[in-house]
Short mmCIF file of C-alpha atoms and ligand atoms in Angstrom, two decimals:
data_model
loop_
_atom_site.label_atom_id
_atom_site.label_comp_id
_atom_site.label_asym_id
_atom_site.label_seq_id
_atom_site.Cartn_x
_atom_site.Cartn_y
_atom_site.Cartn_z
CA MET A 236 18.44 -11.11 33.16
CA GLY A 237 20.63 -8.04 32.65
CA ARG A 238 19.62 -4.46 33.03
CA ARG A 239 16.98 -3.33 30.53
CA ARG A 240 18.04 -0.87 27.84
CA ILE A 241 16.20 1.72 25.80
CA LEU A 242 17.42 2.98 22.43
CA ALA A 243 16.67 6.72 22.18
CA GLY A 244 17.59 9.14 19.41
CA GLY A 245 16.40 10.86 16.27
CA ILE A 246 16.01 14.27 14.73
CA ALA A 247 14.01 17.33 15.75
CA GLN A 248 13.29 20.26 13.43
CA GLU A 249 10.10 22.04 12.39
CA SER A 250 9.92 22.74 8.66
CA HIS A 251 8.13 25.40 6.62
CA SER A 252 7.09 24.35 3.11
CA PHE A 253 7.41 27.85 1.69
CA ASN A 254 10.79 28.80 3.19
CA PRO A 255 13.19 28.45 0.24
CA VAL A 256 16.32 28.20 2.43
CA PRO A 257 17.17 24.51 2.96
CA THR A 258 18.19 23.47 6.46
CA GLY A 259 21.67 21.97 6.13
CA ARG A 260 23.86 19.96 8.46
CA GLU A 261 25.61 23.09 9.80
CA ARG A 262 22.39 24.20 11.47
CA PHE A 263 22.14 21.04 13.59
CA ASN A 264 23.37 20.43 17.08
CA ILE A 265 24.43 16.77 16.75
CA GLN A 266 25.28 14.75 19.84
CA SER A 267 25.64 11.08 20.64
CA GLY A 268 26.45 8.69 23.45
CA ALA A 269 27.72 10.02 26.74
CA ALA A 270 27.88 13.62 25.48
CA ALA A 271 24.21 13.59 24.45
CA ILE A 272 23.23 12.09 27.80
CA ALA A 273 25.33 14.52 29.80
CA GLY A 274 23.91 17.43 27.80
CA ALA A 275 20.30 16.42 28.38
CA ARG A 276 20.34 15.03 31.92
CA GLY A 277 18.35 17.27 34.22
CA SER A 278 17.15 19.51 31.37
CA ASN A 279 13.49 20.11 30.55
CA SER A 280 13.83 18.44 27.14
CA LEU A 281 12.40 15.29 25.57
CA LEU A 282 15.65 13.41 26.09
CA GLY A 283 15.95 14.82 29.61
CA GLY A 284 12.52 13.34 30.40
CA ILE A 285 13.44 10.00 28.82
CA LEU A 286 16.58 9.85 30.99
CA ASP A 287 14.60 10.73 34.14
CA ALA A 288 11.94 8.08 33.56
CA ALA A 289 14.54 5.47 32.67
CA ALA A 290 16.63 6.23 35.76
CA GLU A 291 13.59 5.81 38.00
CA ALA A 292 12.97 2.39 36.46
CA ASP A 293 16.68 1.48 36.63
CA VAL A 294 16.79 1.24 32.85
CA GLU A 295 19.83 2.20 30.80
CA VAL A 296 19.48 4.60 27.84
CA ILE A 297 21.67 4.41 24.76
CA VAL A 298 21.69 7.40 22.41
CA PRO A 299 23.24 6.55 19.01
CA THR A 300 22.59 10.10 17.83
CA LEU A 301 20.34 13.10 18.35
CA PHE A 302 20.09 15.88 15.75
CA ARG A 303 18.42 19.13 16.84
CA ALA A 304 17.94 22.29 14.79
CA GLN A 305 15.80 25.39 14.92
CA SER A 306 12.83 25.64 12.58
CA GLY A 307 13.36 26.60 8.95
CA GLY A 308 13.13 25.34 5.40
CA PRO A 309 13.00 21.59 4.66
CA VAL A 310 15.98 19.57 5.94
CA GLU A 311 18.41 18.34 3.30
CA ASP A 312 17.81 14.67 2.46
CA ALA A 313 21.42 13.74 3.21
CA VAL A 314 21.10 15.03 6.79
CA PHE A 315 18.00 12.93 7.42
CA ALA A 316 19.65 9.88 5.81
CA GLU A 317 22.77 10.25 7.98
CA MET A 318 20.67 10.28 11.16
CA ARG A 319 18.45 7.40 9.98
CA ASP A 320 21.44 5.23 9.08
CA ILE A 321 23.08 5.76 12.48
CA LEU A 322 19.88 4.75 14.28
CA CYS A 323 19.27 1.78 11.97
CA ASP A 324 22.85 0.54 12.45
CA ALA A 325 22.31 0.72 16.20
CA ALA A 326 18.97 -1.06 15.85
CA ARG A 327 20.65 -3.89 13.92
CA ARG A 328 23.03 -4.48 16.82
CA GLY A 329 19.91 -5.32 18.81
CA ASP A 330 21.19 -4.95 22.36
CA PHE A 331 18.12 -3.15 23.70
CA ASP A 332 14.54 -3.86 24.79
CA ALA A 333 12.55 -0.85 23.54
CA ILE A 334 12.85 2.26 21.37
CA VAL A 335 11.76 5.76 22.44
CA LEU A 336 12.12 8.43 19.75
CA PRO A 337 12.42 12.11 20.80
CA LEU A 338 11.36 13.87 17.56
CA HIS A 339 9.57 17.06 16.57
CA GLY A 340 7.14 15.50 14.11
CA GLY A 341 6.77 18.52 11.83
CA MET A 342 9.83 18.06 9.62
CA LEU A 343 10.08 17.88 5.83
CA THR A 344 12.83 17.00 3.40
CA PRO A 345 12.73 17.85 -0.30
CA THR A 346 11.57 14.28 -1.04
CA LEU A 347 9.71 13.26 2.16
CA HIS A 348 6.57 14.84 3.58
CA ASP A 349 6.74 12.54 6.62
CA PRO A 350 10.38 11.74 7.47
CA GLU A 351 9.44 10.74 11.03
CA GLY A 352 7.14 8.05 9.59
CA ALA A 353 9.92 6.94 7.25
CA LEU A 354 12.32 6.65 10.20
CA MET A 355 9.83 4.56 12.20
CA THR A 356 9.17 2.30 9.21
CA ALA A 357 12.90 1.76 8.70
CA LEU A 358 13.35 0.87 12.39
CA ARG A 359 10.30 -1.44 12.40
CA ALA A 360 11.72 -3.32 9.42
CA ILE A 361 14.72 -4.13 11.61
CA THR A 362 13.06 -4.75 14.97
CA GLY A 363 9.94 -6.59 13.80
CA PRO A 364 6.45 -5.79 15.08
CA ASP A 365 6.79 -6.84 18.73
CA LEU A 366 9.52 -4.59 20.11
CA PRO A 367 7.94 -1.67 22.00
CA MET A 368 8.51 1.57 20.08
CA THR A 369 7.10 4.87 21.28
CA ALA A 370 7.73 8.48 20.28
CA ALA A 371 7.51 11.93 21.84
CA PHE A 372 6.49 14.81 19.56
CA ASP A 373 5.98 18.55 19.67
CA LEU A 374 2.34 19.65 19.88
CA HIS A 375 2.80 21.15 16.38
CA ALA A 376 3.66 17.81 14.78
CA HIS A 377 2.18 16.63 11.49
CA VAL A 378 0.81 13.22 12.48
CA THR A 379 0.34 10.67 9.69
CA PRO A 380 -1.25 7.22 9.31
CA GLU A 381 2.25 5.78 8.80
CA ILE A 382 3.32 7.06 12.22
CA LEU A 383 0.18 5.77 13.93
CA ASP A 384 0.58 2.34 12.32
CA THR A 385 4.24 2.05 13.15
CA CYS A 386 4.75 3.22 16.71
CA ASP A 387 2.95 1.79 19.72
CA LEU A 388 2.25 5.09 21.42
CA LEU A 389 2.80 8.69 20.37
CA ALA A 390 2.87 11.32 23.12
CA GLY A 391 2.72 15.03 22.24
CA TYR A 392 3.34 18.14 24.31
CA LEU A 393 0.17 19.17 26.13
CA THR A 394 1.17 22.82 26.46
CA ASN A 395 1.55 25.77 24.09
CA PRO A 396 3.73 27.70 24.75
CA HIS A 397 5.61 24.49 25.35
CA GLY A 398 6.72 23.89 28.92
CA ASP A 399 6.30 20.11 29.25
CA GLN A 400 9.11 18.78 27.09
CA GLY A 401 10.51 16.65 29.92
CA ALA A 402 7.09 15.37 30.97
CA THR A 403 6.36 14.32 27.37
CA GLY A 404 9.59 12.35 27.18
CA ARG A 405 8.60 10.67 30.46
CA ARG A 406 5.16 9.71 29.12
CA ALA A 407 6.64 8.07 26.02
CA THR A 408 9.23 6.23 28.11
CA ARG A 409 6.75 5.07 30.73
CA ALA A 410 4.54 3.68 27.93
CA ALA A 411 7.43 1.75 26.37
CA LEU A 412 8.37 0.27 29.76
CA ASP A 413 4.72 -0.56 30.56
CA ILE A 414 4.38 -2.40 27.23
CA LEU A 415 7.63 -4.22 27.96
CA SER A 416 6.45 -5.37 31.36
CA GLY A 417 3.02 -6.42 30.06
CA ARG A 418 1.17 -3.73 32.01
CA LEU A 419 0.07 -1.87 28.86
CA ARG A 420 -1.58 -3.08 25.66
CA PRO A 421 -2.25 0.25 23.92
CA VAL A 422 -5.34 0.64 21.79
CA LEU A 423 -5.67 3.87 19.88
CA SER A 424 -8.71 5.98 19.09
CA ALA A 425 -7.50 8.56 16.57
CA VAL A 426 -9.44 11.29 14.79
CA HIS A 427 -8.18 13.74 12.16
CA VAL A 428 -9.76 17.19 11.82
CA PRO A 429 -9.09 19.09 8.54
CA MET A 430 -8.45 22.55 9.99
CA LEU A 431 -5.69 24.77 11.33
CA THR A 432 -5.44 26.65 14.58
CA LEU A 433 -4.25 30.16 13.75
CA GLY A 434 -3.12 32.18 16.69
CA ASN A 435 -5.68 31.79 19.44
CA ASP A 436 -4.19 28.46 20.36
CA ARG A 437 -2.47 28.79 23.70
CA THR A 438 -3.33 25.92 26.01
CA ASP A 439 -3.52 28.27 29.00
CA GLU A 440 -6.41 30.13 27.35
CA GLU A 441 -9.74 29.05 25.92
CA PRO A 442 -10.72 27.21 23.86
CA LEU A 443 -7.74 24.83 24.04
CA GLN A 444 -7.48 25.09 27.83
CA GLY A 445 -10.88 23.41 28.21
CA LEU A 446 -10.10 20.70 25.67
CA GLN A 447 -6.79 19.88 27.32
CA ALA A 448 -8.51 19.80 30.72
CA ARG A 449 -10.98 17.21 29.43
CA ALA A 450 -8.13 15.13 28.05
CA ARG A 451 -6.26 15.34 31.35
CA ALA A 452 -9.37 14.40 33.35
CA ALA A 453 -9.81 11.29 31.19
CA VAL A 454 -6.23 10.20 31.91
CA GLU A 455 -6.50 10.98 35.63
CA SER A 456 -9.75 9.01 35.93
CA GLY A 457 -8.26 6.02 34.14
CA ALA A 458 -10.68 6.33 31.21
CA ALA A 459 -7.64 6.70 28.94
CA TYR A 460 -3.98 5.78 29.36
CA ASP A 461 -2.65 8.79 27.42
CA VAL A 462 -4.23 11.57 25.32
CA SER A 463 -2.59 14.09 22.97
CA ILE A 464 -4.23 16.84 20.94
CA PHE A 465 -1.93 17.84 18.06
CA ASN A 466 -2.31 21.35 16.59
CA ALA A 467 -0.26 20.95 13.41
CA GLN A 468 2.47 23.34 12.32
CA GLN A 469 0.47 25.61 10.02
CA PHE A 470 2.95 25.98 7.17
CA LEU A 471 3.22 22.41 5.91
CA ASP A 472 1.81 21.95 2.43
CA VAL A 473 1.47 18.18 2.84
CA PRO A 474 -1.31 15.63 2.40
CA GLY A 475 -3.55 15.31 5.44
CA LEU A 476 -2.51 18.55 7.16
CA GLY A 477 -4.71 19.20 10.18
CA GLN A 478 -5.44 18.45 13.80
CA TRP A 479 -5.20 15.01 15.38
CA VAL A 480 -6.72 13.75 18.60
CA LEU A 481 -5.00 10.60 19.87
CA ALA A 482 -6.50 8.77 22.84
CA TYR A 483 -4.91 5.52 23.96
CA GLY A 484 -6.69 2.95 26.10
CA ASN A 485 -5.21 -0.09 27.78
CA GLY A 486 -6.49 -3.46 26.55
CA ARG A 487 -8.54 -4.66 23.64
CA ASP A 488 -11.95 -3.41 24.75
CA ALA A 489 -10.70 -0.17 26.26
CA ALA A 490 -10.41 2.07 23.17
CA PRO A 491 -11.53 5.58 24.25
CA ASP A 492 -13.48 6.15 21.03
CA ALA A 493 -16.12 8.45 22.48
CA LEU A 494 -13.50 10.72 24.07
CA ALA A 495 -11.51 11.08 20.83
CA LEU A 496 -14.62 11.77 18.76
CA ASP A 497 -15.89 14.27 21.29
CA LEU A 498 -12.60 16.22 21.48
CA ALA A 499 -12.35 16.26 17.68
CA GLN A 500 -15.90 17.58 17.34
CA SER A 501 -15.11 20.29 19.90
CA LEU A 502 -12.02 21.37 17.94
CA TRP A 503 -14.12 21.68 14.79
CA ASP A 504 -16.90 23.52 16.62
CA GLN A 505 -14.33 26.03 17.95
CA ARG A 506 -12.55 26.49 14.61
CA ARG A 507 -13.42 30.16 14.27
CA ALA A 508 -12.47 30.92 17.87
CA LEU A 509 -9.04 29.33 17.28
CA ILE A 510 -8.15 32.13 14.86
CA GLY A 511 -6.50 34.92 16.85
CA THR A 512 -5.86 38.62 16.49
CA TYR A 513 -2.82 40.56 17.68
CA PRO A 514 -2.03 44.17 18.53
CA SER A 515 -0.52 46.26 15.75
CA LEU A 516 3.17 47.13 15.71
CA ASP A 517 2.31 50.84 15.79
CA SER A 518 0.26 50.50 18.97
CA CYS A 519 3.17 48.73 20.69
CA LEU A 520 5.74 51.30 19.52
CA ASP A 521 3.43 54.15 20.62
CA ARG A 522 3.54 52.67 24.11
CA ALA A 523 7.31 52.20 23.98
CA GLU A 524 7.75 55.88 23.05
CA GLN A 525 5.76 56.88 26.15
CA GLY A 526 8.04 54.72 28.28
CA THR A 527 7.04 51.44 29.90
CA PRO A 528 8.06 50.19 33.35
CA ARG A 529 9.57 47.03 31.86
CA PRO A 530 11.07 46.32 28.42
CA LEU A 531 8.54 45.42 25.71
CA ILE A 532 9.49 42.02 24.30
CA LEU A 533 7.87 41.82 20.86
CA GLY A 534 7.27 38.58 18.96
CA ASP A 535 7.51 39.34 15.21
CA GLN A 536 4.60 37.07 14.35
CA GLY A 537 5.07 37.35 10.57
CA ASP A 538 8.70 36.19 10.57
CA ARG A 539 9.05 33.69 13.37
CA VAL A 540 12.08 31.47 12.99
CA ALA A 541 10.29 29.37 15.62
CA GLY A 542 7.58 28.84 12.99
CA GLY A 543 10.03 28.18 10.16
CA GLY A 544 10.47 31.72 8.85
CA PRO A 545 13.81 32.98 7.48
CA GLY A 546 14.28 35.56 10.25
CA ASP A 547 15.36 38.32 7.91
CA SER A 548 12.22 40.46 7.65
CA THR A 549 13.08 44.15 7.95
CA HIS A 550 9.48 45.12 8.72
CA VAL A 551 10.03 45.85 12.41
CA LEU A 552 13.50 47.38 11.91
CA ARG A 553 12.06 49.85 9.41
CA ALA A 554 9.38 50.88 11.94
CA LEU A 555 11.94 51.27 14.75
CA LEU A 556 14.20 53.48 12.62
CA ALA A 557 11.24 55.73 11.77
CA ARG A 558 10.77 56.61 15.45
CA PRO A 559 13.79 58.47 16.84
CA LYS A 560 12.10 58.94 20.24
CA LEU A 561 12.10 55.23 21.03
CA PRO A 562 14.17 53.92 23.94
CA PRO A 563 17.13 51.64 23.11
CA SER A 564 15.89 48.75 20.97
CA VAL A 565 17.34 45.57 19.52
CA VAL A 566 16.14 43.58 16.53
CA PRO A 567 17.76 40.37 15.21
CA LEU A 568 18.21 39.73 11.49
CA THR A 569 19.57 36.72 9.65
CA ASP A 570 22.08 37.98 7.08
CA PRO A 571 25.34 36.09 6.46
CA GLU A 572 26.58 38.66 3.94
CA ALA A 573 26.09 41.57 6.34
CA VAL A 574 27.86 39.58 9.08
CA ARG A 575 30.83 39.06 6.75
CA ALA A 576 30.87 42.75 5.83
CA CYS A 577 30.96 43.77 9.50
CA HIS A 578 33.76 41.30 10.24
CA ALA A 579 35.73 42.65 7.29
CA ALA A 580 35.26 46.24 8.52
CA GLY A 581 36.23 45.41 12.10
CA GLN A 582 35.08 46.43 15.56
CA GLY A 583 34.34 50.15 15.89
CA ALA A 584 34.22 50.72 12.12
CA ARG A 585 31.54 52.86 10.54
CA VAL A 586 29.83 50.94 7.76
CA THR A 587 27.11 51.41 5.18
CA LEU A 588 25.50 48.18 4.11
CA THR A 589 22.30 46.47 3.05
CA VAL A 590 20.71 44.26 5.70
CA GLY A 591 17.98 41.60 5.72
CA GLY A 592 15.14 41.02 3.32
CA ARG A 593 16.87 38.40 1.19
CA HIS A 594 14.19 35.74 1.70
CA SER A 595 11.36 37.49 3.48
CA THR A 596 8.52 37.92 1.02
CA VAL A 597 7.17 41.13 2.52
CA ALA A 598 10.04 43.31 3.75
CA PRO A 599 12.86 44.14 1.30
CA PRO A 600 16.53 44.72 2.16
CA LEU A 601 17.28 47.97 3.95
CA GLU A 602 20.36 50.19 3.48
CA VAL A 603 21.71 51.43 6.81
CA THR A 604 24.79 53.25 8.11
CA GLY A 605 26.09 52.52 11.58
CA GLU A 606 28.90 51.40 13.85
CA VAL A 607 30.09 47.84 14.39
CA LEU A 608 29.61 47.49 18.16
CA GLY A 609 30.43 43.82 18.55
CA LEU A 610 31.73 40.82 16.61
CA GLY A 611 32.09 37.12 17.23
CA THR A 612 32.69 33.92 15.29
CA GLU A 613 30.69 31.80 17.72
CA ALA A 614 28.62 32.10 20.86
CA HIS A 615 27.42 29.58 23.42
CA ILE A 616 24.04 29.73 25.09
CA THR A 617 22.35 27.92 27.96
CA TYR A 618 18.58 28.42 28.17
CA ASP A 619 17.41 30.16 31.34
CA GLY A 620 14.08 28.38 30.90
CA PRO A 621 11.61 27.44 32.17
CA ALA A 622 11.09 26.03 28.65
CA ASP A 623 14.07 23.85 27.74
CA ALA A 624 15.86 25.10 30.87
CA GLY A 625 19.51 24.11 30.77
CA TYR A 626 19.52 23.37 27.02
CA LYS A 627 22.89 24.30 25.52
CA ALA A 628 23.55 25.36 21.95
CA ARG A 629 26.36 26.87 19.92
CA LEU A 630 25.60 29.85 17.71
CA GLY A 631 27.62 30.82 14.65
CA ALA A 632 29.13 34.13 13.55
CA TYR A 633 27.41 37.37 14.46
CA ALA A 634 27.82 41.14 14.44
CA LEU A 635 26.14 43.82 16.49
CA LEU A 636 25.46 46.94 14.47
CA GLY A 637 24.57 50.22 16.19
CA LEU A 638 22.13 52.54 14.37
CA GLY A 639 21.65 55.24 16.97
CA ASN A 640 19.12 53.98 19.47
CA VAL A 641 18.51 50.82 17.48
CA GLN A 642 20.90 47.88 17.58
CA VAL A 643 20.72 45.20 14.89
CA LEU A 644 21.92 41.76 15.88
CA LEU A 645 23.12 40.22 12.60
CA THR A 646 23.68 36.46 12.50
CA ASP A 647 24.79 34.07 9.79
CA GLN A 648 22.06 31.57 10.80
CA PRO A 649 18.41 32.13 11.73
CA TYR A 650 17.55 31.83 15.42
CA SER A 651 14.22 31.98 17.24
CA TYR A 652 15.42 34.00 20.28
CA LEU A 653 13.19 31.95 22.56
CA ASP A 654 15.40 32.70 25.52
CA PRO A 655 17.16 35.85 26.83
CA ASP A 656 20.52 34.09 26.67
CA TYR A 657 20.56 34.41 22.87
CA PHE A 658 20.96 38.16 23.31
CA ARG A 659 23.34 38.04 26.28
CA ALA A 660 25.62 35.55 24.50
CA MET A 661 26.02 38.04 21.64
CA GLY A 662 26.60 41.08 23.82
CA VAL A 663 23.13 42.58 24.40
CA ASP A 664 21.47 42.61 27.81
CA PRO A 665 17.73 42.47 26.97
CA ALA A 666 16.80 43.65 30.46
CA ARG A 667 18.46 47.02 29.71
CA MET A 668 16.60 47.65 26.44
CA GLY A 669 13.27 49.40 25.90
CA VAL A 670 12.17 47.18 23.00
CA VAL A 671 13.46 43.67 22.26
CA VAL A 672 12.31 41.83 19.12
CA THR A 673 12.24 38.02 19.04
CA ARG A 674 11.53 35.66 16.16
CA SER A 675 8.88 33.70 18.03
CA GLY A 676 5.12 33.93 18.46
CA TYR A 677 4.48 32.22 21.77
CA HIS A 678 7.40 30.37 23.17
CA PHE A 679 9.44 33.44 24.05
CA THR A 680 6.68 34.49 26.46
CA LEU A 681 7.71 31.77 28.92
CA ASN A 682 11.43 32.46 29.01
CA PHE A 683 11.18 36.26 28.74
CA ALA A 684 8.47 36.62 31.40
CA ALA A 685 11.10 37.64 33.95
CA THR A 686 12.70 40.14 31.55
CA GLY A 687 9.80 42.23 30.29
CA GLU A 688 6.25 42.46 29.00
CA CYS A 689 5.81 39.92 26.20
CA ILE A 690 3.58 40.87 23.25
CA THR A 691 3.01 38.95 20.01
CA VAL A 692 2.63 41.58 17.28
CA ASP A 693 0.57 41.47 14.08
CA THR A 694 3.24 41.69 11.39
CA PRO A 695 3.19 40.42 7.80
CA GLY A 696 5.41 37.64 6.47
CA MET A 697 5.94 33.98 5.73
CA THR A 698 4.77 32.85 9.18
CA SER A 699 1.84 35.22 9.49
CA TYR A 700 -1.38 33.40 10.30
CA ARG A 701 -2.93 35.00 7.21
CA VAL A 702 -2.67 31.62 5.48
CA GLN A 703 -4.78 32.82 2.57
CA GLU A 704 -1.65 34.72 1.46
CA LEU A 705 0.38 31.49 1.14
CA PRO A 706 0.39 29.22 -1.95
CA PHE A 707 -1.12 26.06 -0.37
CA THR A 708 -2.05 23.33 -2.86
CA VAL A 709 -1.32 19.79 -1.59
CA ALA A 710 -2.73 20.31 1.90
CA ARG A 711 -6.12 21.54 0.73
CA PRO A 712 -8.97 21.32 1.45
CA PHE A 713 -8.76 22.59 5.03
CA PHE A 714 -10.47 25.23 7.12
CA PRO A 715 -10.18 28.23 6.92
CA LEU A 716 -9.06 28.18 3.27
CA ASP A 717 -11.94 25.92 2.33
CA GLU A 718 -15.44 25.71 3.71
CA MET A 719 -16.54 22.10 4.08
CA ASP A 720 -18.77 19.72 5.97
CA PHE A 721 -17.07 17.64 8.64
CA ALA A 722 -18.12 14.82 10.92
CA PRO A 723 -15.45 13.20 13.12
CA ALA A 724 -14.58 9.60 12.22
CA LEU A 725 -12.21 7.14 13.83
CA HIS A 726 -9.06 6.46 11.89
CA ALA A 727 -8.39 2.77 11.17
CA HIS A 728 -4.89 1.57 12.12
CA ARG A 729 -2.80 -1.35 13.25
CA SER A 730 -3.34 -2.27 16.90
CA ARG A 731 -0.95 -4.10 19.18
CA ALA A 732 -3.81 -5.28 21.39
CA GLY A 733 -5.73 -6.54 18.29
ZN1 LIG B 944 5.68 23.59 18.71
#
């Protein structure tokens, strides 16, 4: 028998139902074959973990394609279809033993509320029911019955902020190989909880820390083969939005029903505690004016590109400009027109232009006058990590605009600024600033910990956790928008061990 092979590939993007800017092909980092493998090997990414686990088992990995983009509006249908067709063509060639899908799980297209489920169904139609197929998802995935019925095991990140991308890829790969070798017959106990976590949902703090510890103890004791607790992306107006607890046992009589029901009940019981509060922007800027030993790295909670926001809210910029005593500060804004205007004016030019606020629902465009300090048509970044350490991405056109003590980093695409290298690649050293604004709520706190003091700030906007301000319809009822009775119940699904 020849060397075993795993087919790995897919698409990863987190969508926001209320972001009107579609995510097009130009926003994706698309890699395939040897280039995808070389790019991911050794990195703390899902594919990096898949490659590690496969190498240890002397299994070859083939990557027909991998599409990755930052969060944003729904992904254009044609982009999803292109990726799906490449994977399905590869599946039809059939020269592999298992499929492991590195996906996000929280994506939308204009016509699909569960594209990941649609991808799995399309692959299953080609492979038949017996080929092992597993998937690795972000903790903020929207899990659906179609996904649970179609893949043999779904592993989600266990950490928020996310630091276990590689480990999650390894879990999904190990499961596929264990099924292949006959060591694993997964049986799933799955429970859906109709609620959102809204801000107090770090896994290194209570209440999620305790829940994750119970899940981990069950796996370590052998009571379960794998457990994931999914805290759904909050801005998906889709049927069945909410939390999922997935506990997999090994063998027909081994379903960890009691564990799944218990964790789900605990999530519900803690629903009020999972709603967080943040310091105000004013309190943070008061401190910055006094001078802080390290830069203040502020997460603009209301317009997090990491949560699918447009990244063009001027709310923080307005506040920075109102305080001339602040130390040097930098705030990023998505604004393709302003980038073009700066490029047309040229380096060193003095310009008056309107920036930001084109899509943000709370902070209108702002007219500013300043100097073009830097320009570029592309930039290349490599994440410092620890999250996604080593991940490489190409950024598009940008301009750095100086407004006295405040610098505005204008880009033609939205970015999350999860890692300091975003700023360095575009000419700003975040370690030398007094205030640095990122478009992330949590994840930046891992990769900026060495740069400064990380604070998530209570700001308004499309990704604010004030979900009562958003026009949810399809996803309702869910807590906290709706008060309801709830008792955890096991979800019925197809079982391989049946
Ligand atoms: Zn996430």
